[in-house]
Amino acid sequence: MEIKVKEVPCEGHEYSNCDKHIAAVHDTMDVLSGKWKITIISLLGFGKRRYSEILKEVTGISGKMLSRELKDMEMNLLVKRTVISEQPISVVYELTDYCVDLLPVIHSLAEWGTKHRRCIVDQFKQERTEVSA
Amino acid sequence: MEIKVKEVPCEGHEYSNCDKHIAAVHDTMDVLSGKWKITIISLLGFGKRRYSEILKEVTGISGKMLSRELKDMEMNLLVKRTVISEQPISVVYELTDYCVDLLPVIHSLAEWGTKHRRCIVDQFKQERTEVSA
DNA sequence: CTGCATCCTGGGCGATACTG
DNA sequence: CAGTATCGCCCAGGATGCAG
């Protein structure tokens, strides 16, 4: 996080917090980045799952990526890993309470995304009618 | 956006909306993705800027990337591009009203990111004291 | 079953030079 | 001044195989 904006006159928000603000946004983006984390969080939102269950239910993900993402998410305290010592051994993952704080943020992303898709589609349609007119 | 989660029993939210929800989140992430968009939006939050001004104030960005990001953001209706026919020619960019809807979302990302950084740092400190104890 | 190591490819991003 | 073109690096992520 070495991204910086040079000093500029303030209109609306405090500059002194600006760099930190930007860094904080990137922190969250990093936690959610990659192709699979959102999907995994959404799936685990339905309840705890075993590794192999996640592998089946998240269509398209490879074993390597799932391991990597889960380890990453565990380090970020988003999921709890529990080893069940049966034969054969199994491991269950579940969302932490901490991760629940993230859900409203994800919802706000989803809301804007939904609106945005409509907006872009409408613009596309409008351009087509203008051409045909 | 072909990411899918297979049917699973619902606990809490409706499954039928789940795929769309995930796709919508990714839509927003795509719009904000890359190394520079957040920074550019934040800068333009202070007011309109010329291309060369942005180039100077966003430290580290190259001309190529700035052109590319601005073009991308213009397609996504986030910025408005205005050519001023002076000599030498200049171009000013400003946030659209539409982009303003995105600011609360960005703020929520920043809030969680700030908290998360504290959380991870605290965990790190705690692990160190446990080792020394 | 769970998870890591290896190899490989596409795309994000940087540096530099060039055009209107 | 505002961009584009070319080159090239690096790394996220896919495929496959191995280990505990």
Short mmCIF file of N, CA, C and O (backbone and C1' of nucleotides) in Angstrom, two decimals, chain B residues 50 52 67 71 81 89 91 93, chain D residues 1-8:
data_model
loop_
_atom_site.label_atom_id
_atom_site.label_comp_id
_atom_site.label_asym_id
_atom_site.label_seq_id
_atom_site.Cartn_x
_atom_site.Cartn_y
_atom_site.Cartn_z
N ARG B 50 -7.54 18.38 -14.98
CA ARG B 50 -7.05 18.12 -16.33
C ARG B 50 -6.23 16.84 -16.32
O ARG B 50 -5.72 16.41 -15.29
N SER B 52 -3.26 16.27 -17.37
CA SER B 52 -1.88 16.45 -16.88
C SER B 52 -1.85 16.66 -15.38
O SER B 52 -0.88 16.31 -14.71
N SER B 67 -4.55 7.06 -19.32
CA SER B 67 -5.46 7.09 -20.47
C SER B 67 -6.40 5.89 -20.44
O SER B 67 -7.61 6.02 -20.61
N LYS B 71 -10.45 6.10 -19.88
CA LYS B 71 -11.33 5.66 -20.95
C LYS B 71 -12.30 4.61 -20.43
O LYS B 71 -13.51 4.63 -20.71
N ARG B 81 -15.83 13.47 -19.69
CA ARG B 81 -14.65 14.00 -20.37
C ARG B 81 -15.05 15.22 -21.17
O ARG B 81 -16.01 15.19 -21.93
N ILE B 89 -4.40 22.46 -26.53
CA ILE B 89 -5.66 21.82 -26.17
C ILE B 89 -5.57 21.21 -24.77
O ILE B 89 -4.49 20.83 -24.33
N VAL B 91 -7.98 18.78 -21.71
CA VAL B 91 -9.13 17.93 -21.46
C VAL B 91 -9.35 17.85 -19.95
O VAL B 91 -8.40 17.60 -19.21
N TYR B 93 -11.51 16.19 -16.70
CA TYR B 93 -12.31 15.06 -16.26
C TYR B 93 -12.98 15.42 -14.95
O TYR B 93 -12.40 16.10 -14.11
P DC D 1 2.31 20.47 -20.88
"O5'" DC D 1 1.22 20.36 -22.07
"C5'" DC D 1 0.12 21.26 -22.00
"C4'" DC D 1 -1.10 20.56 -22.55
"C3'" DC D 1 -1.45 19.27 -21.82
"O3'" DC D 1 -2.88 19.17 -21.73
"C1'" DC D 1 -0.94 18.79 -24.09
P DA D 2 -3.61 18.03 -20.86
"O5'" DA D 2 -3.94 16.89 -21.93
"C5'" DA D 2 -4.77 17.23 -23.02
"C4'" DA D 2 -4.91 16.08 -23.97
"C3'" DA D 2 -5.23 14.73 -23.33
"O3'" DA D 2 -6.26 14.10 -24.09
"C1'" DA D 2 -3.31 14.52 -24.67
P DG D 3 -6.98 12.77 -23.45
"O5'" DG D 3 -5.88 11.65 -23.58
"C5'" DG D 3 -6.22 10.61 -24.40
"C4'" DG D 3 -5.21 10.44 -25.53
"C3'" DG D 3 -4.93 8.96 -25.77
"O3'" DG D 3 -5.79 8.50 -26.77
"C1'" DG D 3 -3.00 10.40 -26.06
P DT D 4 -5.90 6.90 -26.86
"O5'" DT D 4 -4.66 6.47 -27.78
"C5'" DT D 4 -4.53 7.03 -29.08
"C4'" DT D 4 -3.30 6.44 -29.75
"C3'" DT D 4 -3.23 4.90 -29.74
"O3'" DT D 4 -2.89 4.47 -31.04
"C1'" DT D 4 -1.25 5.81 -28.84
P DA D 5 -2.82 2.91 -31.38
"O5'" DA D 5 -1.26 2.58 -31.31
"C5'" DA D 5 -0.32 3.45 -31.93
"C4'" DA D 5 1.04 2.76 -32.02
"C3'" DA D 5 0.97 1.24 -32.01
"O3'" DA D 5 2.01 0.72 -32.86
"C1'" DA D 5 2.15 2.00 -30.09
P DT D 6 2.13 -0.88 -33.07
"O5'" DT D 6 3.38 -1.25 -32.17
"C5'" DT D 6 4.53 -0.41 -32.23
"C4'" DT D 6 5.57 -0.88 -31.22
"C3'" DT D 6 5.63 -2.39 -31.00
"O3'" DT D 6 6.97 -2.83 -31.16
"C1'" DT D 6 5.54 -1.26 -28.94
P DC D 7 7.27 -4.45 -31.20
"O5'" DC D 7 7.96 -4.69 -29.79
"C5'" DC D 7 9.05 -3.85 -29.39
"C4'" DC D 7 9.29 -4.02 -27.91
"C3'" DC D 7 9.34 -5.48 -27.44
"O3'" DC D 7 10.66 -5.80 -26.98
"C1'" DC D 7 8.02 -4.12 -25.98
P DG D 8 11.01 -7.33 -26.61
"O5'" DG D 8 10.74 -7.36 -25.04
"C5'" DG D 8 11.12 -6.26 -24.24
"C4'" DG D 8 10.58 -6.45 -22.84
"C3'" DG D 8 10.52 -7.90 -22.35
"O3'" DG D 8 11.06 -7.98 -21.05
"C1'" DG D 8 8.44 -6.88 -22.04
#
